[in-house]
Coordinates of C-alpha atoms in Angstrom, one line a residue:
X1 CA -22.2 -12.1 10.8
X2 CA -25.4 -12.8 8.7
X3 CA -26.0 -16.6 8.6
X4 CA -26.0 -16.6 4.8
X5 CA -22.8 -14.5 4.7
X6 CA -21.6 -17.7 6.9
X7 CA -22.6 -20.6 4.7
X8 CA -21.1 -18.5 2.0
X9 CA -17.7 -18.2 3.8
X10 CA -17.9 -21.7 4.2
X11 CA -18.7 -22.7 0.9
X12 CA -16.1 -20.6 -0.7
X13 CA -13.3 -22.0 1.5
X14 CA -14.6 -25.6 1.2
X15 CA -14.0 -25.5 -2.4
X16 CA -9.9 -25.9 -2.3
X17 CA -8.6 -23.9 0.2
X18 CA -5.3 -25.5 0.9
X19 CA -2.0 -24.6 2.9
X20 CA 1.4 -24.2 1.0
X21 CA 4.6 -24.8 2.2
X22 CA 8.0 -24.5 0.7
X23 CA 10.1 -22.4 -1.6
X24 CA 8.3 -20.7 -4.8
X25 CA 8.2 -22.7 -7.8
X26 CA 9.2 -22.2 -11.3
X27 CA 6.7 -18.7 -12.9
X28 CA 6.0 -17.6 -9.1
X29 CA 8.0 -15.1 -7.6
X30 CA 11.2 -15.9 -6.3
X31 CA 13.4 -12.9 -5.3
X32 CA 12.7 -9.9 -3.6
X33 CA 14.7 -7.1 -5.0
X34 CA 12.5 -4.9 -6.7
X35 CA 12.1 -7.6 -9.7
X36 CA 10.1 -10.3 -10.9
X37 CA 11.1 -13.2 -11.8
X38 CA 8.5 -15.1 -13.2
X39 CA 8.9 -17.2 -16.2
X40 CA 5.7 -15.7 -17.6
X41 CA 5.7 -13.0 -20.3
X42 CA 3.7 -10.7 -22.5
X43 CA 0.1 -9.4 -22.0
X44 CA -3.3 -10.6 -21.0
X45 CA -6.5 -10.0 -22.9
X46 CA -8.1 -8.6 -20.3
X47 CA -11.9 -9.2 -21.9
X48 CA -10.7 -12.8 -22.5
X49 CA -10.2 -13.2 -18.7
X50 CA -12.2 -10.4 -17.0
X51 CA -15.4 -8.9 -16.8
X52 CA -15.9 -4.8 -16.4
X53 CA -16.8 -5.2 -12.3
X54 CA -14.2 -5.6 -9.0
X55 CA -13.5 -8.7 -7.0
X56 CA -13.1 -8.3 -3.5
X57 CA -11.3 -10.5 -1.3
X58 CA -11.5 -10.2 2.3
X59 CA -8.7 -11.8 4.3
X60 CA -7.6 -12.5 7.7
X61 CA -4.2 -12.4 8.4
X62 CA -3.3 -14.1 12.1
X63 CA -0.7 -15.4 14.5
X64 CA 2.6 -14.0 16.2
X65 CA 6.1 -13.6 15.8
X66 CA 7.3 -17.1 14.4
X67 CA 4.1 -17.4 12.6
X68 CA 1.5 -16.2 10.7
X69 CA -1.3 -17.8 9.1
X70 CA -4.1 -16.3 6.0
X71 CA -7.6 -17.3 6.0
X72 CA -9.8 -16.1 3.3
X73 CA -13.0 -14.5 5.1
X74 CA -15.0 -13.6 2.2
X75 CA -15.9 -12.7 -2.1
X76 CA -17.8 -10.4 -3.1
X77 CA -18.7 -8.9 -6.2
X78 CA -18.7 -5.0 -6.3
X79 CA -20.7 -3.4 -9.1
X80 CA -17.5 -0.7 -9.3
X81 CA -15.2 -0.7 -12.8
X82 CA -11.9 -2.0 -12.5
X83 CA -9.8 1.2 -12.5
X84 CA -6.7 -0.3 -13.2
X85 CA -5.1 -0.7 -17.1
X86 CA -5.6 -3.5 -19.2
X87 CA -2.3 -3.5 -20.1
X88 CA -1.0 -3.6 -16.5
X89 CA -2.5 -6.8 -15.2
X90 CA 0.8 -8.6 -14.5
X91 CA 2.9 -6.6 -11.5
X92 CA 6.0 -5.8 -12.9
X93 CA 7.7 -4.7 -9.5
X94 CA 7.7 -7.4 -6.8
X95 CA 7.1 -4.8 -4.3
X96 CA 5.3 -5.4 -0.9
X97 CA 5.5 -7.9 2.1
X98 CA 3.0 -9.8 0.5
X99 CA 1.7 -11.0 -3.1
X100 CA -1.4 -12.1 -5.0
X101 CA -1.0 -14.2 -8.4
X102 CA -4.2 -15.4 -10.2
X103 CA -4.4 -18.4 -12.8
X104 CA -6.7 -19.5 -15.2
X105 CA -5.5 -23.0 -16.2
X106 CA -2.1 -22.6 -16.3
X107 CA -2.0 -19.5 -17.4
X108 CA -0.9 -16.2 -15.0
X109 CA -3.6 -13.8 -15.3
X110 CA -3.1 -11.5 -12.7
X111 CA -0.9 -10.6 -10.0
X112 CA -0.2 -7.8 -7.3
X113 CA 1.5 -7.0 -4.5
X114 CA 0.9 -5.3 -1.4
X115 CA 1.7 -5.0 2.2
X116 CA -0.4 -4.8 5.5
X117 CA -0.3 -3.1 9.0
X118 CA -0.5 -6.9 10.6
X119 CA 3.3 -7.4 9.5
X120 CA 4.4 -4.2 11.2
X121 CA 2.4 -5.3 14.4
X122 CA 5.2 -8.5 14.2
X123 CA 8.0 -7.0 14.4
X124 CA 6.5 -5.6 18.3
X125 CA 7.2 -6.0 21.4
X126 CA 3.9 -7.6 22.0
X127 CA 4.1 -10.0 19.2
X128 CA 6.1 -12.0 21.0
X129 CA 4.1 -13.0 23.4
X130 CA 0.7 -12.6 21.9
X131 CA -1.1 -13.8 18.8
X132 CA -3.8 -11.5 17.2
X133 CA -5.6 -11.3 14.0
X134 CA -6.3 -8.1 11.6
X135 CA -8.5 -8.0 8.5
X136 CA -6.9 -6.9 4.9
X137 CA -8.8 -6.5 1.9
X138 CA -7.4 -6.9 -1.5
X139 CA -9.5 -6.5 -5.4
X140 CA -8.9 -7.8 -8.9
X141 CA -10.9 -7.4 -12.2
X142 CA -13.6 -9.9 -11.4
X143 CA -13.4 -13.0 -13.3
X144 CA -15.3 -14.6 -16.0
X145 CA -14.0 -18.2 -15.8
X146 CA -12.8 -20.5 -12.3
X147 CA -9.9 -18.7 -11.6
X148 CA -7.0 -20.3 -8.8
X149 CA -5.2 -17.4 -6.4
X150 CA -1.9 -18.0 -4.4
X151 CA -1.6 -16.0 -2.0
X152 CA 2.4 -15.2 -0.4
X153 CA 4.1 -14.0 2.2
X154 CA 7.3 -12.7 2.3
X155 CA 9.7 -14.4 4.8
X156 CA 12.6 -11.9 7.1
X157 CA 15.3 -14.6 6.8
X158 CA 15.8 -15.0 2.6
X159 CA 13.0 -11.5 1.9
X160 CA 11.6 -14.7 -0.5
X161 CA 8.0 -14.7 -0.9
X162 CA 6.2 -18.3 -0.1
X163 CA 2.8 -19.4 -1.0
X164 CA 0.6 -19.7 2.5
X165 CA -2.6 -19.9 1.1
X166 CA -4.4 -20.9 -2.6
X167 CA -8.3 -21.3 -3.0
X168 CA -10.3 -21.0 -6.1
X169 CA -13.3 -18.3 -7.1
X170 CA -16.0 -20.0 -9.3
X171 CA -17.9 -16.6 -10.9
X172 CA -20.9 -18.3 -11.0
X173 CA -21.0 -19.2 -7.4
X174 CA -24.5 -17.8 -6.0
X175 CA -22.8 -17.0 -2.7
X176 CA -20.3 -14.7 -3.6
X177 CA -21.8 -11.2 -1.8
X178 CA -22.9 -8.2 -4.2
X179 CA -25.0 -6.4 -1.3
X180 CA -24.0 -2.5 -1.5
X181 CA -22.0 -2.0 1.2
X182 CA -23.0 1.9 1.4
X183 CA -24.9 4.4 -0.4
X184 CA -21.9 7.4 0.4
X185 CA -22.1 9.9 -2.8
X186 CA -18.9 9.8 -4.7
X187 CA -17.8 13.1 -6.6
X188 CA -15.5 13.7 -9.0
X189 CA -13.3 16.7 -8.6
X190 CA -10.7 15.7 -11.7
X191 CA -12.1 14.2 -14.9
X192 CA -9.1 13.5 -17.1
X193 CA -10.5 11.1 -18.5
X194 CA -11.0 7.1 -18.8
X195 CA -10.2 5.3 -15.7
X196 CA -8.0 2.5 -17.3
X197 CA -5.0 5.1 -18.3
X198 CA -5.3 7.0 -15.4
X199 CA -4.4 7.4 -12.2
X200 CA -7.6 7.6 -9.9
X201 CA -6.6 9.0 -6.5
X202 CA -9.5 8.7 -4.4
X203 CA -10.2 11.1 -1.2
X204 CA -12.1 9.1 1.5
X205 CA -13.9 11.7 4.5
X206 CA -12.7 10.3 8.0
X207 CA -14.3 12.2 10.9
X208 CA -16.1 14.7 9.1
X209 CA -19.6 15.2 9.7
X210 CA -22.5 15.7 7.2
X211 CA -22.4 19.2 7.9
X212 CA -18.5 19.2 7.5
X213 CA -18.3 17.7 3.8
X214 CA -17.7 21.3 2.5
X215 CA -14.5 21.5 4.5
X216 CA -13.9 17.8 3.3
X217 CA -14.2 19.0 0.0
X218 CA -11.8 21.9 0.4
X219 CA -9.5 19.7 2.3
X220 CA -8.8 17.4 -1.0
X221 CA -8.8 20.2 -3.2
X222 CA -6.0 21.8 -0.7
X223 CA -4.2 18.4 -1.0
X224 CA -4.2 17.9 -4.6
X225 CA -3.1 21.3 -5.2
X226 CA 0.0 21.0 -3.3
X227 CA 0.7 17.4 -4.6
X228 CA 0.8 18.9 -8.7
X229 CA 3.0 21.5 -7.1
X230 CA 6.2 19.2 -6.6
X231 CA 7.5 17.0 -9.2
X232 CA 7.3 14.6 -10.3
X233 CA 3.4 14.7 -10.2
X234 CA 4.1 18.3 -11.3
X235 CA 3.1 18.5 -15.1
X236 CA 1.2 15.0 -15.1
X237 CA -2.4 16.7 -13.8
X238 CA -4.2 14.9 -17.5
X239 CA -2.5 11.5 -15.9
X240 CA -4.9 11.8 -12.6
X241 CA -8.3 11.6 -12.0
X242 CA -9.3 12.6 -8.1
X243 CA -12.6 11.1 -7.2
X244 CA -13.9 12.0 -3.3
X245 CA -16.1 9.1 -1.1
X246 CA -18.3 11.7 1.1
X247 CA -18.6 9.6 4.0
X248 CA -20.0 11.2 7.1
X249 CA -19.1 9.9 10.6
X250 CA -21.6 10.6 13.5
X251 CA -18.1 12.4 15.3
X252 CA -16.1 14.8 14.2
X253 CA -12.3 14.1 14.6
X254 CA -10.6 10.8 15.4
X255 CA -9.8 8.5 17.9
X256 CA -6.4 9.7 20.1
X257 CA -6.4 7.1 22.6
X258 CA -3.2 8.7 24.6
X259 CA -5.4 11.6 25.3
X260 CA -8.7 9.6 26.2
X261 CA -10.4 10.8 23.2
X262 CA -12.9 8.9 21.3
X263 CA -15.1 9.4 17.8
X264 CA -17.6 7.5 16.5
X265 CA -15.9 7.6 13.0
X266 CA -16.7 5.7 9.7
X267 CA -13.3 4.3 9.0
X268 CA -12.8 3.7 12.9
X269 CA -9.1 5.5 12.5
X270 CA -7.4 6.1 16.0
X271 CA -3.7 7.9 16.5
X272 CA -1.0 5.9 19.1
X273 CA -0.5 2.7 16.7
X274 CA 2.1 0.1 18.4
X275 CA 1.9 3.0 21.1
X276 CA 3.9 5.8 18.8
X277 CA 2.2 9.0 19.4
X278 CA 2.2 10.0 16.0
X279 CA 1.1 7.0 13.7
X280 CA -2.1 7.3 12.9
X281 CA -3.8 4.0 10.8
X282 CA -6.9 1.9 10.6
X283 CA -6.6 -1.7 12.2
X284 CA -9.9 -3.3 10.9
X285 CA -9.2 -2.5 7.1
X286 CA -12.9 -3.9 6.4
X287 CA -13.6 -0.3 7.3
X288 CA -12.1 1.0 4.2
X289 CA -12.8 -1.7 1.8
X290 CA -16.5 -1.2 3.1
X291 CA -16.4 2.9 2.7
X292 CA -14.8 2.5 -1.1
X293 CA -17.1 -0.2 -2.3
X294 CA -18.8 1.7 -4.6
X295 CA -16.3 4.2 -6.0
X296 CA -13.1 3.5 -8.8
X297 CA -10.2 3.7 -7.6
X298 CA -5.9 3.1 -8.0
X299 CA -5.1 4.3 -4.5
X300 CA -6.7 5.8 -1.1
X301 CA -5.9 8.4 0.4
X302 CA -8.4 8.7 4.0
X303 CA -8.1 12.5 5.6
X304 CA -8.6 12.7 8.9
X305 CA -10.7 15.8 9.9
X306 CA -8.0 16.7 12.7
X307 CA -5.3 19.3 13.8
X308 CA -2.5 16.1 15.0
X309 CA 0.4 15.9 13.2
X310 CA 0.5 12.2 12.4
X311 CA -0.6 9.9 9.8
X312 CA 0.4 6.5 8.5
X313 CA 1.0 4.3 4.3
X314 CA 0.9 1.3 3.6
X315 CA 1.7 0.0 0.2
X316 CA -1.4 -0.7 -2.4
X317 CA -3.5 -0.9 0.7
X318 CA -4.2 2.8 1.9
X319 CA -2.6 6.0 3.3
X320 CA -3.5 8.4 5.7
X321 CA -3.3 11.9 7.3
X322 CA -4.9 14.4 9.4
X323 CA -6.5 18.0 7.2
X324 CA -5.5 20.9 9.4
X325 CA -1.8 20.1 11.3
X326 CA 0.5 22.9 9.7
X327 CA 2.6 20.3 7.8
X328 CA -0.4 18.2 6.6
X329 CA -0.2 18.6 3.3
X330 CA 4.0 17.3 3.4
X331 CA 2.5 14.5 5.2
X332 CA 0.1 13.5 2.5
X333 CA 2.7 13.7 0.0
X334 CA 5.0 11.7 2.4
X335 CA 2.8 8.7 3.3
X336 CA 1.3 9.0 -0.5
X337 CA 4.8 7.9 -1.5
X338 CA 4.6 4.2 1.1
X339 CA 1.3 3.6 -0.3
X340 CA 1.5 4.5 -4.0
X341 CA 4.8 3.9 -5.2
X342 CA 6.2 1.6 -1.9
X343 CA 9.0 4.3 -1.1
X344 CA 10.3 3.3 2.7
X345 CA 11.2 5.9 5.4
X346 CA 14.6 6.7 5.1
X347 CA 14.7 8.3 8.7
X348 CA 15.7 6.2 11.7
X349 CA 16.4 8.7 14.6
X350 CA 14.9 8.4 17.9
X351 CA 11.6 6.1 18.9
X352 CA 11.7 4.8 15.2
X353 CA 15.0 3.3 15.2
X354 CA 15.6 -0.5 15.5
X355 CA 18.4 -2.5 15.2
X356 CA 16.7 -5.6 13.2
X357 CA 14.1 -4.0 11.2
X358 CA 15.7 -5.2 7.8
X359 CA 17.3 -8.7 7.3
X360 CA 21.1 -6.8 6.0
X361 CA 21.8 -10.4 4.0
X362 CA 19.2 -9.6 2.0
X363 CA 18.1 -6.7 -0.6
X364 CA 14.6 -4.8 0.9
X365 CA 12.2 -4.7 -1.9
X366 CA 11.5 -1.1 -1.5
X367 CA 12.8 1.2 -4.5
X368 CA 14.7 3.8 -2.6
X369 CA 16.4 1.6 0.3
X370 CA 19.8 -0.6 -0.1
X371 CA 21.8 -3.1 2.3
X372 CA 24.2 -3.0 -0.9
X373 CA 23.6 -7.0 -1.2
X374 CA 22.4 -6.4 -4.7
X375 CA 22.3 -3.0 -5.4
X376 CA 22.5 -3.1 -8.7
X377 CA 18.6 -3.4 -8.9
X378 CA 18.2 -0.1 -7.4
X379 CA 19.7 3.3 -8.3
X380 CA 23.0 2.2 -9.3
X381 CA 22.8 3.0 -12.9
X382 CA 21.9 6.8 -11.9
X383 CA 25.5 7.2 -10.1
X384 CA 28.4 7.7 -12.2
X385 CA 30.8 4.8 -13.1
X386 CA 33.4 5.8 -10.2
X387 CA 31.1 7.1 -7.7
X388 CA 32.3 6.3 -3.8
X389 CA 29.9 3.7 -2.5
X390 CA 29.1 4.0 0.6
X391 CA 28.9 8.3 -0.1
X392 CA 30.9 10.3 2.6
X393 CA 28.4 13.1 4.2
X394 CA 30.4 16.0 3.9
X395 CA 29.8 19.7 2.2
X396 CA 30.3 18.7 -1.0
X397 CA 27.6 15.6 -1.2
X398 CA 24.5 16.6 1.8
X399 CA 23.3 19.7 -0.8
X400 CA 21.5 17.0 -2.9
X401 CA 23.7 15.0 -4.5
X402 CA 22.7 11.3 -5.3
X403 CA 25.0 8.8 -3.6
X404 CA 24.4 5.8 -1.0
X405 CA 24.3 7.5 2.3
X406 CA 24.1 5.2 5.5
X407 CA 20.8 5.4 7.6
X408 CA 17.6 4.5 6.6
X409 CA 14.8 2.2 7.0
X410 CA 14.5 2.8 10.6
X411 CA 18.1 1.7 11.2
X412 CA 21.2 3.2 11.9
X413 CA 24.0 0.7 10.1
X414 CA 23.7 -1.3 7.1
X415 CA 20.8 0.8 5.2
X416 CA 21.5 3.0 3.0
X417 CA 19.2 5.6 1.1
X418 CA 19.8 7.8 -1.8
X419 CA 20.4 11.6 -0.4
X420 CA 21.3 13.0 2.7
X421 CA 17.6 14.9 2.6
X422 CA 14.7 13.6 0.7
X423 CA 10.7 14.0 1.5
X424 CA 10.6 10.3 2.5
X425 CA 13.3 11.0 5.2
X426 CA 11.5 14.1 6.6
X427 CA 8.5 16.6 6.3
X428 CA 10.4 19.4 6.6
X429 CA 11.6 18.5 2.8
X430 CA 9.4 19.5 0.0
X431 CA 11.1 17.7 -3.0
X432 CA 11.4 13.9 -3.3
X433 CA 15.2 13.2 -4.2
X434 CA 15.9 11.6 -8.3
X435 CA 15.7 8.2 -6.8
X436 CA 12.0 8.4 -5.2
X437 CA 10.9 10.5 -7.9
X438 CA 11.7 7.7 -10.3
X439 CA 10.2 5.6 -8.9
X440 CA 7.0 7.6 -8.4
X441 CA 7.1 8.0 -12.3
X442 CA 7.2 4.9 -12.8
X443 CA 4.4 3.7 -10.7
X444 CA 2.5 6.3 -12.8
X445 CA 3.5 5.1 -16.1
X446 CA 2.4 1.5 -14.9
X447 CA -1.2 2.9 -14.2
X448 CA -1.5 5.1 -17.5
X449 CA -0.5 2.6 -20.2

């Protein structure tokens, strides 16, 4: 690290970085069911509060099973727009293992949720014996007065989110960082319009050499295609813009550490996460926030220049896939679905399955998953008034119908999921069932206003 990146590290957390313990307070989050419950309401002026650029907060999330700890590492200022609506600056959804809330006085500016490979790492094997640390970025329109954050976590035991860490940004502070991170072109290969009511996808090259960016190119044309092809994105082509980073890697192809193969790539990607064949992810997330720094963008999308089947989404951080597997384009949509609208799997056969992975006292946050504890927050109003809950799999129900059909969420009792087939159960599916294509919609909607 560059000594004045240090001191400015420093300084930032010196100014009132402090830990917080204890159960949310009144206007902060409270339950985790897919709703928020803070006491604060209406719109922000977003030119009151915000200035056009991005705030970029670099984080380091650390510790083991039976703790974790968040450290910020570093601000900076990124000379990219704000992509996101000025009418959507308050999260209406409470989705995500973790949330963001930002305060001017007393008054709730901004907030967001998100989750982060580090909180799948705890639930290892490993975990349980050894403490680690990962990086996670997170932005926000940058701000034009002191501005307080909270960051929370959400906790297995009461799926309550808790404030671990708070620390104020000072926009005039001389040590927040606006060095370009890259100079990667960034092309635009939808136009429909102004970023703020739309949905900017953005393609990021992974693997793919200079010479290669033509196939990069066709790759995210390929994918966008087959994404307007399936509702219910089909139709809502003048609600997306697709923007692509053209970042070349020295290697072509990614890392497959079970088959002692290794690529120099920009994003530093590598297949056998948590030692599953297939999962496919980026561990230092720095890598990403560093290769988007100077493009707009809602949600990421990183393609893999490879033939694997494998890929890997994490909600409003990024998703991933490889660009020539035979079913890579139903993996795009699938993992798409985790990091855009924070659909879960609803599969749970084989090396996925766990007995624990969801607390069944509580309600998981996750749109298109149930443990029944409160299910009225999910897709209960789309059933009819005497529908059979839990739904019997027989002839009559696994041809599509909606119902609540046990298995799900990587477990085999006490998770139930909407149909007996839907895309976010398995890629042999094209459609997504009524229940994640709501909830797709409405993730849309959210971005458009």
């Amino acid at each position: 690290m560059k000594q004045s990146a240090l001191i400015a590290v420093l300084a930032i957390i010196t100014m009132s970085i402090s830990a917080c313990g204890g159960r949310t307070t009144e206007g902060q989050l409270a339950e985790g069911n897919g709703s928020v419950s803070s006491t604060y309401s209406g719109t922000v002026d977003y030119d009151t509060y915000f200035t056009p650029e991005r705030l970029r907060i670099d984080l380091i999330l650390a510790g083991g099973q039976g703790r974790q700890d968040i450290y910020l590492s570093a601000l900076s200022r990124e000379e990219a727009a704000w992509a996101g609506s000025p009418n959507s600056l308050i999260d209406p959804f409470g989705y995500g293992d973790y949330y963001y809330e930002a305060f001017a006085g007393d008054s709730l500016i901004f907030s967001k949720g998100f989750s982060a490979l580090f909180q799948e790492w705890l639930t290892t094997e490993a975990a349980k014996s050894t403490s680690m640390s990962m990086t996670q970025t997170i932005w926000m329109p940058f701000p034009k007065q002191q501005t307080k954050l909270v960051i929370y976590k959400r906790e297995y035991e009461d799926n309550r989110l808790y404030p671990v860490l708070s620390f104020n940004v000072d926009p005039q502070d001389k040590l927040i960082c606006r060095e370009a991170k890259n100079n990667y072109p960034v092309e635009t290969m939808l136009d429909s319009g102004d970023p703020a009511h739309k949905v900017d996808l953005l393609f990021v090259a992974e693997g793919y050499t200079a010479a290669e960016m033509g196939k990069f190119r066709s790759d995210a044309q390929r994918f966008t295609d087959y994404m307007f092809s399936f509702d219910p994105y089909k139709g809502r082509e003048n609600d997306f813009n697709i923007r692509l980073v053209c970042s070349p890697s020295d290697d072509s192809g990614v890392d497959i550490p079970q088959d002692d193969i290794w690529c120099s790539t920009v994003c530093e990607s590598n297949f056998y996460t948590f030692y599953i064949d297939r999962y496919l992810t980026i561990s230092n997330h720095s890598k990403i926030a560093d290769a988007v720094s100077g493009a707009q963008f809602d949600a990421i999308f990183v393609i893999a220049n490879n033939g694997k089947y494998g890929g890997g989404g994490i909600f409003n951080s990024y998703a991933m896939g490889t660009s020539d597997n035979e079913r890579a384009e139903h993996v795009f949509l699938h993992e798409l679905g985790h990091s855009f609208a924070g659909l879960g799997d609803e599969y749970f056969e084989k090396e996925v399955a766990y007995e624990d992975f969801y607390n069944l006292r509580t309600e998981p946050w996750e749109p298109n998953l149930t443990t029944l504890v409160n299910f009225e927050t999910k897709w209960k109003d789309m059933l009819p008034a005497d529908a059979v809950i839990p739904t019997t799999p027989n002839d009559s129900t696994m041809d599509g119908t909606l119902g609540v059909f046990e298995g799900g969420g990587y477990m085999y009792k006490g998770v139930y999921r909407p149909c007996w087939e839907c895309r976010m159960h398995h890629n042999q599916m094209d459609e997504f069932c009524p229940v994640c294509q709501r909830a797709i919609s409405r993730m849309i909607d959210y971005y458009v206003r």
